[in-house]
Amino acid sequence: MACVYIPVQNSEEEVRVALDQLPRDASDILDILKAEQAPLDLWLMIAREYFKQGKLEQFRQILEEGSSPEIDDYYADVRYERIAILNALGAYYSYLGKIETKQREKEEHFILATQYYNKASRIDMHEPSTWVGKGQLLLAKGEVEQASAAFKIVLDGDRDNVPALLGQACVEFNRGRFSDSLELYKRALQVYPGCPAAVRLGIGLCRYKLGQFEKARQAFERVLQLDPENVEALVSLAIMDLRTNEAAGIRKGMLEMQRAFEIYPYCAMALNYLANHFFFTGQHFLVEQLTETALAVTNHGPTKAHSYYNLARSYHSKGDYDKAGVYYMASVKEVNKPHEFVFPYFGLGQVQLKLGDLKSALSNFEKVLEVYPDNCETLKVLGHIYVQLGQIDKGMEFMRKATKIDPRDAQAFLELGELLILSDTGAALDAFKTARILFKKGGQEAPIELLNNIGVLQFERGEFELAQQTFNEALGDGIWVTFIGDEKKSSASTIQFKDMKLFHDLESNGHHVEVPWDKVTVLFNLARLLEQLNKSGTASILYRLILFKYPDYIDAYLRLAAIAKAQNNVLLSIELVNDALKVNDKCSNALSMLGELELKNDDWVKAKETLRAASDATDGKDSYAILSLGNWNYFAAIRNEKRNPKLEATHLEKSKELYTKVLLQHPANLYAANGAGVVFAEKGHFDVSKDIFTQVQEAASGSVFVQMPDVWINLAHVYFAQGNFALAVKMYQNCLRKFYYNTDSQILLYLARTHYEAEQWQDCIKTLLRAIHLAPSNYTLRFDAGVAMQKFSASTLQKAKRTADEVRSTVAELQNAVRIFSQLSAASNLHIHGFDEKKIDTHVGYCNHLLSAAKVHLEAAEREEQQIRQRQELARQVAIAEEARRKAEEQRKYQLERRKQEDELKRVQQQEEHFRRVKEQWKSTQGSKRRERSDDEEGGTNEKRRRKGGKKRKKDKHSKSRYDTEETEADMMGEQEVEDEDVDYGEPKTQMNDDDAEENAQGLLAAAGLEDSDADDEPAAPSAASRRRRALSESDDDEPLERQSSPIRENSADLHESDGEIRDRDKTYRDDASDEEKQD
Amino acid sequence: MKLGGIKSVENAHDDSVWAVTWVPATQTRPPLLLTGSIDETVRIWRSDELVLERTNTGHSLGVVSVAAHPLGSIAASSSIDSFVRVFDIDSNATIATLEAPPSEVWQMRFDPKGAILAVAGGGSASVKLWDTSTWEIVATLSIPWPEGPGPKSTDKSGSKKFVLSVAWSPDGKRLACGSMDGTISVFDVPRAKFLHHLEGHFMPVRSLVYSPFDPRLLFSASDDAHVHMYDADGKGLIGSMSGHSSWVLSVDVSPDGAAIATGSSDKTVKLWDLSMRAAVQTMTNHSDQVWGLAFRPPGGDLRSGRLASVSDDKSISLYDYS
């Protein structure tokens, strides 16, 4: 056993002190040392021994005694030992300061250490070991540059000073100059090959940092050979093994970590890594324990950051966002620059996002992005945040970048698609489709929401088949398949909109009627699509299926109500809407629809209340409700039967105000714009309204959900009011064809009115007939047709020149008119149309009068015609006589000739006969006689036949000539038109009469609905102004009937689709930590 | 079952064609097709080439309905001016001109035996029955006013019970008529008695037809784009078929009773398989509303089925039904 011998003063004796048997109380030794005035190196040796044995108190006591002022005095000339003692103390306090975690005590230790070193320097300011100690102290304090200066002083004196070399290596390492550091370590090792394992650890770390992992590993392993308990080497090796990212490597790494932990349980690094590991295995309790320990034992910023991060992550994944946020924040505080350790920023961002602090989250994610500019997750999250903050463009930019960087990230495409929906549905659809393909390629099932979105977009673009496929794919298998496939079942149960028996039956039959919550939206959208495809039966079942399982699904009620409404089943529709209101009596959609239905039911006051309620339910933010109110006011303005101009103006003003309000909220609201246009038109500002309508019309084309026939009609009204009849006609016709399958009698009425105004009587009448055919029970149309015929007739009779045919057709039309009016008159007893009987009688009377007038005309025309015909007849007869004479002559000649021929023939025959007779006589038999007789007969018939033929020919000729004369007659009639003027008997009289009648007719017309629709539609049309006045003056005693028929369909600011139309685009934003965390 | 286009005649009339019916074959001639148009004429066509046999004039205002006697010798045509003209098909001689003011005239049908001509009387809320030998009215089948306050129901759109369409049951004992408000009324003809309403439509019913085999089964076409199947005696709605995107203007049932055909404002003709209650075929020959269609009645040596449809596009289309 090693001993020290303390020489006894003034003697040859020595006190032997066994180093392993040092007394517990250092004072004993101290007494001896003092008493014997032992050399200082012995003091140092004993102190070191205490230190080695862990008896720090004794160590400190001896050294402090050894550096006391008395000693200084006494050993004043022993410089080196005194310095050594001071340096030892300095190093001791440096070490204390280094491991101390409490800031104040740490400071105190460092101060003490500094004092000792300074004292040592005062003894000899060139002593290298002092400088090395100072360097170490500065390093411990983190003052790297000064430390470097201290080491440099030493190395300048002795370039092989090992401690200084090591110190400098450490400095270089801290400065990040790993290759310089490596060189220094190497040199230290060369100079002093037996130096402790720690030097090799330094080499290993340098190599690791330089990326020379194999050499680093060798170095660490060498360290462990030399010192199997070297925790740092173990941890380093473990980290390297963990980094291999292979199962075997990780397992080995964890074993090493564990060993390190067992050897020294307070190595923060090991603790952190262990915590990290347990985080992934989900043992959160362990994570917290380990990290808390790590935090307690280390003062090293980055390590602490790591610990906090681990802790935060643990809480984050447990869903304790508040705590997670606190720890992330702590972690972030420990990190000086995001570049060093960026993960807590990400985590903090996530937590802040979760807690709704978008701005802070944004700044944190942006820091992450600075470090990793191409990180997809960060780009996506940033994109998402920007969108949330309303900076759509910026959000989109980030998303685009994310998809560009990783074109296989389905999630990114999905989110990009969701962003694009707002602006560019086509691009959105493309993005969604890409996402879907990516999901498929990855062997994953595409999320239902994604398919739903694709389906909806396809639906919107009118690709109904595709949309249906998509929805079906999203729905997969389920109870609904039985309804979608089987039309028979669906047709049978459409009968009752509220019938749930079907489902009860299915359930009692053992079927499981189940609708997963995440498929309800898709089911709803599919039903909506089926509606569009006219399969309202199946749609109705699907809606009911939804309601069967989810009786609070208001939109399903509303769609059912909409289907009922489309079938004109108003009462049922109202009932269904009320069901929806039972679920939520503040649902503005339901209230709006109810209002609409009440309007349809002619329940004005109630409708207004309901619409108000709808508007109030949304604090006046629901454009639909406001628009409806606007419409209500507009209707009220034009509906009033007595046309109170003041009231009208108020209502118009009010409706304009409401439309404007909507426009302010939503400048792109087509319906509001349309409404505003209508009000302008009502006030006579046709140019303004035309501009508005044209713009709305342009905007409205393109989506299957926007169907705005009204704007077409309004535009046509404006053209009409401006006298541009041709364009108006075209516009009405296009509208009819495009939106109504030509089934709207109301537009036909507008069309007829335009024709009427353009004096295209036949078109007008035809159009009215079509309208009657479409709406047989609308007697007003019949009345209008009668008026049109009457007007046509009157105008024809007024014409200066007309043919008998024209007059004849006039008479026919008049007869039709009379028939129509008399029918109406007869029907009026039945009170089925409500026309004023007297008025119809007036029309009948007038028509009859016209008819009689026309008869005079007709007679005149016919007389003229007759005369002409007589003249022609005469001429013809002359011609015929001539012809007959000629023919007779010819005949005579012919017959003469024939007789001659016959005579000749007879003569020849006679001669022949004679000759034969002579011959007979010669032969003289009985048979010959008989023969002779038959021959004779033959000749007779021959002749007869020939005569007959001649007669026939004559007849032919005769009939042909008659045709000829008829043709010429027709020609002459044509000519006669020109000289018709001389047929003006009685013209002055009828003319006057006509004028009279004209006035009368105009008045009557004003009465008849035709004129009325004018008054309604374009009140201030300059051309119609005078007529309108008349219309107004007469409208009091005239039937108000037509008014209802001209109600301007502008009503339509009625957004057909809002009937519970929703297009769900389910957003599922996933910011649960686990997803993104995986990339760590 | 299937429809195959055989022939289309463009510009068969000068303007929209509104009515069509088949005239059954007689001993001397094959079946003929009868069409009526807004151009105020009735035309007779020889099947299958659709050669125009004759053009009948004499109506003013559009021809809205044509009907042929089951024996094939006489036919009736009616127009908006509410005259019915009964004429001999082969000679075009007018047999009678019928009118019953103030009742107007819409759809007409001869009963299966040919003894009665039923005429839908529009706003008179009645169906007039004319004896086909004397051409006198034998009965007026009136739809009773609905209960409740009377005057309120007089809407400005005229009577709610405006009668548009009629149909005879195959045994001739029942008559159904469809009205503007969507209700269908069923009458017992021998007793001239109103039986009940069939509900389910709320928009005009423009065409009705009984199944040829089941005297209870009635099909109706309505502006609500649906075709309904009713048990006409049991008051029950059996089924509802949707598929047209606009008004269904006409419906006819195939002679074998297995299918119905519908014509619609959506310009299509659809063939429906009754066993599946689903549209199995959609014909798009026409370019405007299809106002009328009719299956050729069976009889004689005619094996093959024929369907004719007429449209606002002035054309007639003929299909093979198999």
Short mmCIF file of C-alpha atoms in Angstrom, two decimals, chain A residues 121-422:
data_model
loop_
_atom_site.label_atom_id
_atom_site.label_comp_id
_atom_site.label_asym_id
_atom_site.label_seq_id
_atom_site.Cartn_x
_atom_site.Cartn_y
_atom_site.Cartn_z
CA SER A 121 -1.01 34.18 -11.28
CA ARG A 122 0.19 36.72 -8.81
CA ILE A 123 2.77 34.23 -7.61
CA ASP A 124 3.94 33.48 -11.14
CA MET A 125 2.12 34.88 -14.00
CA HIS A 126 3.88 32.68 -16.47
CA GLU A 127 2.94 29.39 -14.94
CA PRO A 128 1.32 27.40 -17.78
CA SER A 129 -0.84 25.25 -15.54
CA THR A 130 -2.52 28.38 -14.18
CA TRP A 131 -3.31 29.50 -17.67
CA VAL A 132 -4.67 26.09 -18.51
CA GLY A 133 -6.82 26.24 -15.40
CA LYS A 134 -8.03 29.72 -16.32
CA GLY A 135 -8.82 28.47 -19.79
CA GLN A 136 -10.84 25.64 -18.38
CA LEU A 137 -12.66 28.01 -16.10
CA LEU A 138 -13.50 30.29 -19.01
CA LEU A 139 -14.66 27.32 -21.04
CA ALA A 140 -16.88 26.27 -18.18
CA LYS A 141 -18.27 29.77 -18.07
CA GLY A 142 -18.87 29.53 -21.83
CA GLU A 143 -16.44 32.33 -22.66
CA VAL A 144 -14.89 30.44 -25.49
CA GLU A 145 -12.79 33.21 -27.01
CA GLN A 146 -11.09 34.17 -23.78
CA ALA A 147 -10.50 30.52 -23.01
CA SER A 148 -8.85 30.17 -26.36
CA ALA A 149 -6.62 33.13 -25.58
CA ALA A 150 -5.58 31.54 -22.30
CA PHE A 151 -4.72 28.23 -23.94
CA LYS A 152 -2.88 30.04 -26.64
CA ILE A 153 -0.61 31.70 -24.13
CA VAL A 154 0.33 28.29 -22.82
CA LEU A 155 0.76 26.74 -26.23
CA ASP A 156 2.88 29.66 -27.38
CA GLY A 157 5.25 28.76 -24.57
CA ASP A 158 5.07 25.04 -25.00
CA ARG A 159 3.34 23.77 -28.07
CA ASP A 160 3.13 20.30 -26.59
CA ASN A 161 1.37 21.18 -23.40
CA VAL A 162 -1.21 18.46 -23.30
CA PRO A 163 -3.80 20.08 -21.07
CA ALA A 164 -3.62 23.23 -23.16
CA LEU A 165 -3.90 21.20 -26.33
CA LEU A 166 -6.98 19.51 -24.98
CA GLY A 167 -8.39 22.80 -23.85
CA GLN A 168 -7.82 24.33 -27.23
CA ALA A 169 -9.34 21.29 -28.92
CA CYS A 170 -12.37 21.79 -26.78
CA VAL A 171 -12.49 25.44 -27.80
CA GLU A 172 -12.28 24.56 -31.46
CA PHE A 173 -14.96 21.95 -31.00
CA ASN A 174 -17.23 24.49 -29.45
CA ARG A 175 -16.46 26.87 -32.27
CA GLY A 176 -17.59 24.17 -34.62
CA ARG A 177 -14.17 23.82 -36.22
CA PHE A 178 -14.16 20.10 -35.88
CA SER A 179 -11.19 19.31 -38.06
CA ASP A 180 -8.99 21.78 -36.13
CA SER A 181 -10.24 20.26 -32.94
CA LEU A 182 -9.48 16.80 -34.25
CA GLU A 183 -5.92 17.85 -35.09
CA LEU A 184 -5.36 19.14 -31.57
CA TYR A 185 -6.71 15.99 -29.98
CA LYS A 186 -4.49 13.94 -32.23
CA ARG A 187 -1.46 15.95 -31.25
CA ALA A 188 -2.26 15.57 -27.57
CA LEU A 189 -2.46 11.87 -28.10
CA GLN A 190 0.89 11.83 -29.91
CA VAL A 191 2.56 13.83 -27.22
CA TYR A 192 1.09 11.78 -24.46
CA PRO A 193 -0.08 8.41 -25.70
CA GLY A 194 -1.18 7.34 -22.26
CA CYS A 195 -3.62 10.12 -21.77
CA PRO A 196 -7.08 9.28 -20.47
CA ALA A 197 -9.85 7.88 -22.52
CA ALA A 198 -11.55 11.24 -22.65
CA VAL A 199 -9.10 12.39 -25.32
CA ARG A 200 -10.21 9.60 -27.58
CA LEU A 201 -13.79 10.55 -26.80
CA GLY A 202 -12.98 14.00 -28.13
CA ILE A 203 -11.56 12.45 -31.29
CA GLY A 204 -14.64 10.33 -31.65
CA LEU A 205 -16.94 13.31 -31.28
CA CYS A 206 -14.93 15.31 -33.82
CA ARG A 207 -15.04 12.49 -36.29
CA TYR A 208 -18.75 12.11 -35.67
CA LYS A 209 -19.32 15.73 -36.32
CA LEU A 210 -17.22 15.50 -39.44
CA GLY A 211 -19.40 12.69 -40.61
CA GLN A 212 -16.69 10.04 -40.37
CA PHE A 213 -18.99 7.69 -38.56
CA GLU A 214 -16.91 4.55 -38.81
CA LYS A 215 -13.81 6.21 -37.42
CA ALA A 216 -15.92 7.85 -34.75
CA ARG A 217 -17.31 4.48 -33.82
CA GLN A 218 -13.79 3.05 -33.58
CA ALA A 219 -12.76 5.91 -31.34
CA PHE A 220 -15.74 5.42 -29.04
CA GLU A 221 -15.12 1.72 -28.88
CA ARG A 222 -11.50 2.32 -28.00
CA VAL A 223 -12.66 4.62 -25.21
CA LEU A 224 -14.86 1.87 -23.88
CA GLN A 225 -11.97 -0.59 -24.05
CA LEU A 226 -9.92 1.73 -21.94
CA ASP A 227 -12.80 2.73 -19.69
CA PRO A 228 -15.77 0.41 -19.91
CA GLU A 229 -17.79 2.75 -17.76
CA ASN A 230 -17.38 5.83 -19.90
CA VAL A 231 -20.91 7.12 -20.12
CA GLU A 232 -20.27 9.66 -22.83
CA ALA A 233 -18.76 7.06 -25.12
CA LEU A 234 -21.62 4.74 -24.44
CA VAL A 235 -24.18 7.42 -25.14
CA SER A 236 -22.39 8.47 -28.28
CA LEU A 237 -22.25 4.93 -29.53
CA ALA A 238 -25.89 4.49 -28.67
CA ILE A 239 -26.86 7.61 -30.57
CA MET A 240 -24.92 6.36 -33.56
CA ASP A 241 -26.69 3.06 -33.37
CA LEU A 242 -30.06 4.73 -33.04
CA ARG A 243 -29.34 6.86 -36.04
CA THR A 244 -28.89 3.82 -38.21
CA ASN A 245 -32.65 3.67 -38.21
CA GLU A 246 -32.66 -0.08 -38.39
CA ALA A 247 -34.45 -2.24 -35.95
CA ALA A 248 -31.28 -4.05 -34.90
CA GLY A 249 -29.34 -0.80 -34.60
CA ILE A 250 -32.03 0.80 -32.53
CA ARG A 251 -32.23 -2.16 -30.22
CA LYS A 252 -28.48 -2.13 -29.73
CA GLY A 253 -28.51 1.60 -29.24
CA MET A 254 -31.21 1.32 -26.60
CA LEU A 255 -29.22 -1.36 -24.77
CA GLU A 256 -26.19 0.91 -24.73
CA MET A 257 -28.31 3.81 -23.58
CA GLN A 258 -29.66 1.69 -20.81
CA ARG A 259 -26.20 0.66 -19.73
CA ALA A 260 -25.13 4.25 -19.70
CA PHE A 261 -28.17 5.05 -17.62
CA GLU A 262 -27.31 2.26 -15.19
CA ILE A 263 -23.71 3.42 -14.93
CA TYR A 264 -24.61 7.03 -14.47
CA PRO A 265 -28.29 7.84 -14.09
CA TYR A 266 -27.83 11.56 -14.45
CA CYS A 267 -26.55 11.87 -17.98
CA ALA A 268 -29.06 14.22 -19.53
CA MET A 269 -28.26 13.10 -23.02
CA ALA A 270 -28.95 9.49 -22.21
CA LEU A 271 -32.09 10.48 -20.37
CA ASN A 272 -33.34 12.43 -23.32
CA TYR A 273 -32.73 9.64 -25.70
CA LEU A 274 -34.39 7.17 -23.43
CA ALA A 275 -37.34 9.50 -23.08
CA ASN A 276 -37.45 9.85 -26.82
CA HIS A 277 -37.59 6.12 -27.14
CA PHE A 278 -40.33 5.71 -24.60
CA PHE A 279 -42.29 8.44 -26.30
CA PHE A 280 -42.51 6.30 -29.37
CA THR A 281 -43.36 3.23 -27.40
CA GLY A 282 -46.08 5.30 -25.81
CA GLN A 283 -44.91 5.04 -22.21
CA HIS A 284 -45.61 8.62 -21.37
CA PHE A 285 -45.11 8.19 -17.66
CA LEU A 286 -41.52 7.13 -18.21
CA VAL A 287 -41.00 9.95 -20.63
CA GLU A 288 -42.00 12.47 -18.05
CA GLN A 289 -39.84 10.95 -15.32
CA LEU A 290 -36.80 10.72 -17.51
CA THR A 291 -37.08 14.17 -18.94
CA GLU A 292 -37.71 15.71 -15.58
CA THR A 293 -34.59 14.06 -14.28
CA ALA A 294 -32.68 15.21 -17.31
CA LEU A 295 -33.86 18.73 -16.75
CA ALA A 296 -32.76 18.54 -13.13
CA VAL A 297 -29.27 17.38 -13.96
CA THR A 298 -28.33 19.53 -16.89
CA ASN A 299 -27.82 23.13 -17.47
CA HIS A 300 -26.85 22.75 -21.04
CA GLY A 301 -29.24 24.76 -23.22
CA PRO A 302 -29.63 22.46 -26.18
CA THR A 303 -29.98 19.43 -23.95
CA LYS A 304 -32.59 21.15 -21.89
CA ALA A 305 -34.37 22.20 -25.05
CA HIS A 306 -34.42 18.62 -26.04
CA SER A 307 -35.80 17.57 -22.68
CA TYR A 308 -38.51 20.18 -22.71
CA TYR A 309 -39.31 19.16 -26.21
CA ASN A 310 -39.70 15.56 -25.15
CA LEU A 311 -41.93 16.56 -22.33
CA ALA A 312 -44.03 18.83 -24.51
CA ARG A 313 -44.38 16.17 -27.11
CA SER A 314 -45.59 13.74 -24.53
CA TYR A 315 -48.29 16.13 -23.35
CA HIS A 316 -49.11 17.07 -26.92
CA SER A 317 -49.78 13.52 -27.89
CA LYS A 318 -51.91 13.09 -24.81
CA GLY A 319 -53.95 16.05 -25.95
CA ASP A 320 -52.96 18.33 -23.09
CA TYR A 321 -52.33 21.28 -25.36
CA ASP A 322 -51.91 23.88 -22.68
CA LYS A 323 -49.12 22.03 -20.93
CA ALA A 324 -47.59 21.02 -24.21
CA GLY A 325 -47.60 24.64 -25.25
CA VAL A 326 -45.83 25.70 -22.06
CA TYR A 327 -43.08 23.12 -22.49
CA TYR A 328 -42.65 23.80 -26.19
CA MET A 329 -42.25 27.40 -25.26
CA ALA A 330 -39.64 26.48 -22.62
CA SER A 331 -37.85 24.40 -25.17
CA VAL A 332 -37.90 27.19 -27.70
CA LYS A 333 -36.47 29.54 -25.08
CA GLU A 334 -33.52 27.26 -24.56
CA VAL A 335 -32.78 27.27 -28.25
CA ASN A 336 -30.90 30.33 -29.36
CA LYS A 337 -31.32 29.85 -33.05
CA PRO A 338 -33.98 27.82 -34.76
CA HIS A 339 -31.26 26.23 -36.85
CA GLU A 340 -29.96 24.31 -33.89
CA PHE A 341 -33.11 22.59 -32.90
CA VAL A 342 -36.20 23.37 -34.91
CA PHE A 343 -38.64 20.73 -33.77
CA PRO A 344 -40.07 22.56 -30.78
CA TYR A 345 -41.00 25.42 -33.10
CA PHE A 346 -43.00 23.00 -35.17
CA GLY A 347 -44.65 21.52 -32.11
CA LEU A 348 -45.36 24.94 -30.70
CA GLY A 349 -46.85 25.98 -33.99
CA GLN A 350 -49.09 22.97 -33.99
CA VAL A 351 -50.28 23.59 -30.48
CA GLN A 352 -50.92 27.24 -31.20
CA LEU A 353 -52.81 26.30 -34.31
CA LYS A 354 -54.85 23.94 -32.26
CA LEU A 355 -55.53 26.58 -29.67
CA GLY A 356 -56.46 29.04 -32.37
CA ASP A 357 -53.52 31.39 -32.07
CA LEU A 358 -52.97 31.57 -35.78
CA LYS A 359 -50.56 34.48 -35.80
CA SER A 360 -48.07 32.89 -33.38
CA ALA A 361 -48.40 29.56 -35.09
CA LEU A 362 -47.66 31.26 -38.36
CA SER A 363 -44.43 32.82 -37.11
CA ASN A 364 -43.26 29.53 -35.62
CA PHE A 365 -43.95 27.57 -38.77
CA GLU A 366 -42.22 30.20 -40.77
CA LYS A 367 -39.14 29.70 -38.61
CA VAL A 368 -39.30 26.02 -39.36
CA LEU A 369 -39.59 26.81 -43.01
CA GLU A 370 -36.45 28.95 -42.85
CA VAL A 371 -34.56 25.91 -41.69
CA TYR A 372 -36.27 23.45 -43.98
CA PRO A 373 -37.52 25.46 -46.93
CA ASP A 374 -38.74 22.37 -48.71
CA ASN A 375 -40.56 20.70 -45.90
CA CYS A 376 -43.93 19.63 -47.22
CA GLU A 377 -45.68 19.39 -43.90
CA THR A 378 -44.63 22.89 -42.97
CA LEU A 379 -45.67 24.22 -46.34
CA LYS A 380 -49.05 22.58 -45.99
CA VAL A 381 -49.61 23.88 -42.52
CA LEU A 382 -48.57 27.36 -43.56
CA GLY A 383 -50.87 27.17 -46.51
CA HIS A 384 -53.65 26.15 -44.22
CA ILE A 385 -52.97 28.98 -41.80
CA TYR A 386 -52.83 31.60 -44.51
CA VAL A 387 -56.17 30.42 -45.77
CA GLN A 388 -57.55 30.65 -42.26
CA LEU A 389 -56.22 34.15 -42.05
CA GLY A 390 -57.99 34.95 -45.26
CA GLN A 391 -54.89 35.23 -47.40
CA ILE A 392 -56.10 32.67 -49.85
CA ASP A 393 -53.59 33.44 -52.55
CA LYS A 394 -50.66 33.04 -50.25
CA GLY A 395 -52.11 29.85 -48.85
CA MET A 396 -52.57 28.49 -52.31
CA GLU A 397 -49.00 29.36 -53.19
CA PHE A 398 -47.71 27.29 -50.29
CA MET A 399 -49.95 24.38 -51.14
CA ARG A 400 -48.84 24.48 -54.74
CA LYS A 401 -45.24 24.44 -53.63
CA ALA A 402 -45.90 21.51 -51.36
CA THR A 403 -47.46 19.51 -54.16
CA LYS A 404 -44.60 20.43 -56.44
CA ILE A 405 -41.98 19.31 -53.97
CA ASP A 406 -43.66 16.06 -53.26
CA PRO A 407 -45.91 15.12 -56.16
CA ARG A 408 -46.85 11.96 -54.36
CA ASP A 409 -48.32 13.55 -51.30
CA ALA A 410 -52.02 12.81 -51.59
CA GLN A 411 -52.80 14.87 -48.53
CA ALA A 412 -51.21 17.95 -50.04
CA PHE A 413 -53.22 17.59 -53.22
CA LEU A 414 -56.32 17.11 -51.18
CA GLU A 415 -55.75 20.32 -49.32
CA LEU A 416 -54.79 22.19 -52.44
CA GLY A 417 -58.02 21.02 -53.96
CA GLU A 418 -59.96 22.28 -51.01
CA LEU A 419 -58.39 25.69 -51.43
CA LEU A 420 -59.05 25.79 -55.13
CA ILE A 421 -62.73 25.01 -54.72
CA LEU A 422 -63.34 28.63 -53.91
#
